[in-house]
Coordinates of C-alpha atoms in Angstrom, one line a residue:
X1 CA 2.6 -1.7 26.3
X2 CA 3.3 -1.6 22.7
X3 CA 4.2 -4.4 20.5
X4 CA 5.7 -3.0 16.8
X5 CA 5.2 -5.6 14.0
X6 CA 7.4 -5.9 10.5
X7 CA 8.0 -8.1 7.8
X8 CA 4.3 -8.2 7.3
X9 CA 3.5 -10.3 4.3
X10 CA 1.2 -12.5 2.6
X11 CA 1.5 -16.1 3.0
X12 CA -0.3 -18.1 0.1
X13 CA 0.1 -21.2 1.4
X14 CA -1.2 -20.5 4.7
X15 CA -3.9 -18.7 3.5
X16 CA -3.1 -16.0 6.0
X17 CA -2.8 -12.4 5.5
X18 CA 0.3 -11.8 7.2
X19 CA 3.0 -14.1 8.6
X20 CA 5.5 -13.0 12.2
X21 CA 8.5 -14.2 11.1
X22 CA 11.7 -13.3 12.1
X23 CA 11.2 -13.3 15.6
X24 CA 9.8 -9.2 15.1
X25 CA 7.5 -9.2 17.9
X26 CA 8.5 -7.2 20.7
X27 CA 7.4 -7.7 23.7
X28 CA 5.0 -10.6 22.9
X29 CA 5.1 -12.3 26.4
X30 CA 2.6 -9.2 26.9
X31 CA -0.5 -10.7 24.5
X32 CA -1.8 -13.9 25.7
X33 CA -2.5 -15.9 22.5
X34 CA -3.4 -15.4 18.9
X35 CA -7.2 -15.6 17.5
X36 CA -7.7 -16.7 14.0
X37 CA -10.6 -15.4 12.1
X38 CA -11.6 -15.6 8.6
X39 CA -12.5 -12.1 6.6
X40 CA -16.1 -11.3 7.2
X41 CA -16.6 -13.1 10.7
X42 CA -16.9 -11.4 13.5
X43 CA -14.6 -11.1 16.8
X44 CA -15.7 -9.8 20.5
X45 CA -12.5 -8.5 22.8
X46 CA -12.9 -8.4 26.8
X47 CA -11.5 -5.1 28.1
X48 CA -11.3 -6.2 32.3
X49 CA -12.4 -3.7 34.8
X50 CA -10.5 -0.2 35.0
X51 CA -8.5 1.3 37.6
X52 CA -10.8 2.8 40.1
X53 CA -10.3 6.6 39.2
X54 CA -10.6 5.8 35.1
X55 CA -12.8 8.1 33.4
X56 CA -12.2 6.2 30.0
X57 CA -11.8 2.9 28.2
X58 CA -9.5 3.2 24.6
X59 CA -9.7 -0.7 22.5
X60 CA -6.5 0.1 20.7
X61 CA -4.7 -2.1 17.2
X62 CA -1.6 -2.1 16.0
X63 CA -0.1 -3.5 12.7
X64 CA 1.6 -1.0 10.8
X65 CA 0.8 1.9 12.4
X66 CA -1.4 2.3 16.2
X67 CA -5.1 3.1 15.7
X68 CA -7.6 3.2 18.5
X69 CA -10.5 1.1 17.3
X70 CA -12.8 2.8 20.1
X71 CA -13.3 4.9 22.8
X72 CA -15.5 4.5 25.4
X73 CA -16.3 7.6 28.3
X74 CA -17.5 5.5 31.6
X75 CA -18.5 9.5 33.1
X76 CA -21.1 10.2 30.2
X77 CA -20.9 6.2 27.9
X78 CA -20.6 8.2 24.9
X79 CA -18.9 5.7 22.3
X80 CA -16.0 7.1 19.8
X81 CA -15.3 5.0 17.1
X82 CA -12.6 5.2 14.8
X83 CA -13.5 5.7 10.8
X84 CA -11.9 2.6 9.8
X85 CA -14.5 0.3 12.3
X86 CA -17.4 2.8 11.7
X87 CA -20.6 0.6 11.5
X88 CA -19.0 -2.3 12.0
X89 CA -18.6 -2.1 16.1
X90 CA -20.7 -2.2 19.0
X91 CA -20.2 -2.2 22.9
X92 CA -21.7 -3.6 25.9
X93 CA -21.2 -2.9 29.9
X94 CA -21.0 -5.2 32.3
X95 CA -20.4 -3.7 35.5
X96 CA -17.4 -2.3 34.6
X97 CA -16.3 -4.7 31.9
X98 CA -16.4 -3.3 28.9
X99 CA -17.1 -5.5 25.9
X100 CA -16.5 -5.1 22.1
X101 CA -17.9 -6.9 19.0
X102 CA -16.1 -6.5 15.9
X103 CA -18.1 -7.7 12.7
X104 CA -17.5 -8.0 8.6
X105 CA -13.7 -8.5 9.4
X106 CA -11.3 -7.3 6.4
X107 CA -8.0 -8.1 6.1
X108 CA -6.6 -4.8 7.5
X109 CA -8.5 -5.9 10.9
X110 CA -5.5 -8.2 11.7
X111 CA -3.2 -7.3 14.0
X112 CA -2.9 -6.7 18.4
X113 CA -5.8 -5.7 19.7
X114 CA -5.2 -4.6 23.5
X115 CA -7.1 -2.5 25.9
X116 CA -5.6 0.6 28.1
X117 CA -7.6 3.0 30.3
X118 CA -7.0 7.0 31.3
X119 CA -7.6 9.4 33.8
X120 CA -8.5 12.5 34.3
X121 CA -4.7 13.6 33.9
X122 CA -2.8 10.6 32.5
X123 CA -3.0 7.2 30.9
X124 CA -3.4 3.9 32.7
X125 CA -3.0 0.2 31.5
X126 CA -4.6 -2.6 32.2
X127 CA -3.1 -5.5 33.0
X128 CA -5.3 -7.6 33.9
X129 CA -6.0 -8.9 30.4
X130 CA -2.7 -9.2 28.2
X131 CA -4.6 -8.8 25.1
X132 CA -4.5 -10.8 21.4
X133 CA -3.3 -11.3 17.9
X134 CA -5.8 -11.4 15.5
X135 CA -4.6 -13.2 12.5
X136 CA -7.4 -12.9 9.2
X137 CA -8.2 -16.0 7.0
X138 CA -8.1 -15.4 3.7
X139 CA -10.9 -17.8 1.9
X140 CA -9.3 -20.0 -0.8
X141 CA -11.6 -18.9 -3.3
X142 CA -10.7 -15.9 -2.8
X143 CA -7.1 -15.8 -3.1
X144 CA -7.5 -17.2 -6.3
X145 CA -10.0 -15.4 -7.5
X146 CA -7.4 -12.2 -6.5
X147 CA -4.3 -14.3 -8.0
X148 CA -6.5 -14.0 -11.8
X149 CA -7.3 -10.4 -10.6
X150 CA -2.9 -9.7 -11.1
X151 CA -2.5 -11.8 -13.8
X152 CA -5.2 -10.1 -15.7
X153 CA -4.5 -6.7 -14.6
X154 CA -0.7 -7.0 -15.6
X155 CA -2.0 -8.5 -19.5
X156 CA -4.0 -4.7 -19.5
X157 CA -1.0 -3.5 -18.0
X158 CA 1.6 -4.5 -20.5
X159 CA -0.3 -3.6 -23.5
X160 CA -0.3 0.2 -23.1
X161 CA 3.5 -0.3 -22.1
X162 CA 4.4 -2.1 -25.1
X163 CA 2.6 0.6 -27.1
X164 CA 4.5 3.1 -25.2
X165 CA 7.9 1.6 -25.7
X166 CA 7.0 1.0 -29.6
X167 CA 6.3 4.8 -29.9
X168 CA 9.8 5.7 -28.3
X169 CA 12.0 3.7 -30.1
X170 CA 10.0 5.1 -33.2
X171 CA 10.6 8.5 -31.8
X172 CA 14.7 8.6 -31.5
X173 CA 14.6 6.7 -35.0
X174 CA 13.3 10.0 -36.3
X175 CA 15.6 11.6 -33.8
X176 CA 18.6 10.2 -35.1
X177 CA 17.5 10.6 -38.8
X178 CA 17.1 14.3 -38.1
X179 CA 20.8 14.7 -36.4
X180 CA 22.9 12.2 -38.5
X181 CA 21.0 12.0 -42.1
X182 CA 19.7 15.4 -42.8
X183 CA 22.9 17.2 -42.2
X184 CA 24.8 14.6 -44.6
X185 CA 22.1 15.3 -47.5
X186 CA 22.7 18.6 -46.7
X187 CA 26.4 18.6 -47.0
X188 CA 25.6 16.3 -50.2
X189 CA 24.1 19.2 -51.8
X190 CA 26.2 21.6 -50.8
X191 CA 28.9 19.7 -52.9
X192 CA 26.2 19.0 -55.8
X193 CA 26.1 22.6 -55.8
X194 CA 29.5 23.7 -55.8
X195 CA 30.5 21.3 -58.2
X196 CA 28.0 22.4 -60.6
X197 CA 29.2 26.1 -59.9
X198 CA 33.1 25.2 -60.6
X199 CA 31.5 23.6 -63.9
X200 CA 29.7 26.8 -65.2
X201 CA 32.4 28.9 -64.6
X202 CA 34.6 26.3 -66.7
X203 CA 32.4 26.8 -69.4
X204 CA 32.0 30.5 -69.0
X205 CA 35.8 30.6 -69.5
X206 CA 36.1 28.6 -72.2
X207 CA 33.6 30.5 -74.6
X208 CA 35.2 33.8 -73.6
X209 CA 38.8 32.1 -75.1
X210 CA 36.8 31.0 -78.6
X211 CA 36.0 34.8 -78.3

């Protein structure tokens, strides 16, 4: 059971940190509803009892890419979790229910959350609970205080470029007054030069016919 989200945006007027649009869900008769949250609540997810022979409980996500959020080892109840929820997750059994407490949500927490279950030799799923969307809230003070954030940050942005461009167009001015002009003050000379030469000689000739 995999569900494969794109076209992930933000959505300012919503307030939401990404929108489904396009009908881009696959398969989404196979999550039962979406959960909305806002970033730094917390969210607890059901996993339903395993198949008999399960040695393991995964809590997987999805948004861009799959990421196991946890896994949880019914032989020894050893708990793996991944980096991204580390210290921010706990578990508690039931029986064989196995349920997880997400807390400080961010806004890379959004996304399906589903629950699957292995074997000694294979994987197994469980459908018994479809699983959820969990859609992040983005406070309004927030995305406005992350609007001025941009703004400000392209101001500091620009000023470097425009310095930058400033120095290249003052670059291939001296570029173009070493190709085009020196040459032709060069050339100038040269004719300054000869001209002055053709003159001496004129001269030289002229006293030598006195003589």
């Amino acid at each position: 059971m995999l569900c494969i989200f794109s076209d992930l945006k933000y959505c300012k007027e919503n307030k939401f940190i990404f929108t489904l649009s396009k009908t881009t869900i696959k398969c989404l008769h196979a999550f039962r509803k979406n959960e909305h949250r806002s970033k730094g609540e917390s969210y607890t997810i059901r996993c339903p009892a395993p198949q008999k022979d399960a040695v393991g409980v995964y809590l997987n996500t999805r948004r861009e890419v799959q990421r196991q959020v946890l896994y949880y080892s019914i032989e020894t109840g050893d708990v793996t979790v991944h980096t991204d929820y580390s210290g921010r997750v706990n578990i508690s059994r039931d029986e064989m229910i196995v349920t997880s407490n997400i807390w400080n949500l961010q806004l890379n927490d959004a996304g399906a959350y589903w629950c699957s279950c292995i074997k000694h030799f294979e994987k197994c799923e469980m459908t018994a609970d479809k699983g959820v969307i969990l859609l992040i809230n983005v406070p309004s003070g927030e995305v406005s205080s992350s609007t001025a954030k941009q703004h400000n940050g392209m101001s500091d942005f620009l000023i470097p470029v425009t310095t930058l461009t400033a120095c290249s167009v003052l670059l291939l001015l001296l570029l173009l007054f070493g190709v085009w002009l020196v040459p032709k003050i060069k050339k100038t000379r040269r004719m300054i030069n000869r001209e002055e030469k053709t003159s001496g000689n004129g001269v030289y000739e002229v006293m030598n016919v006195h003589r």
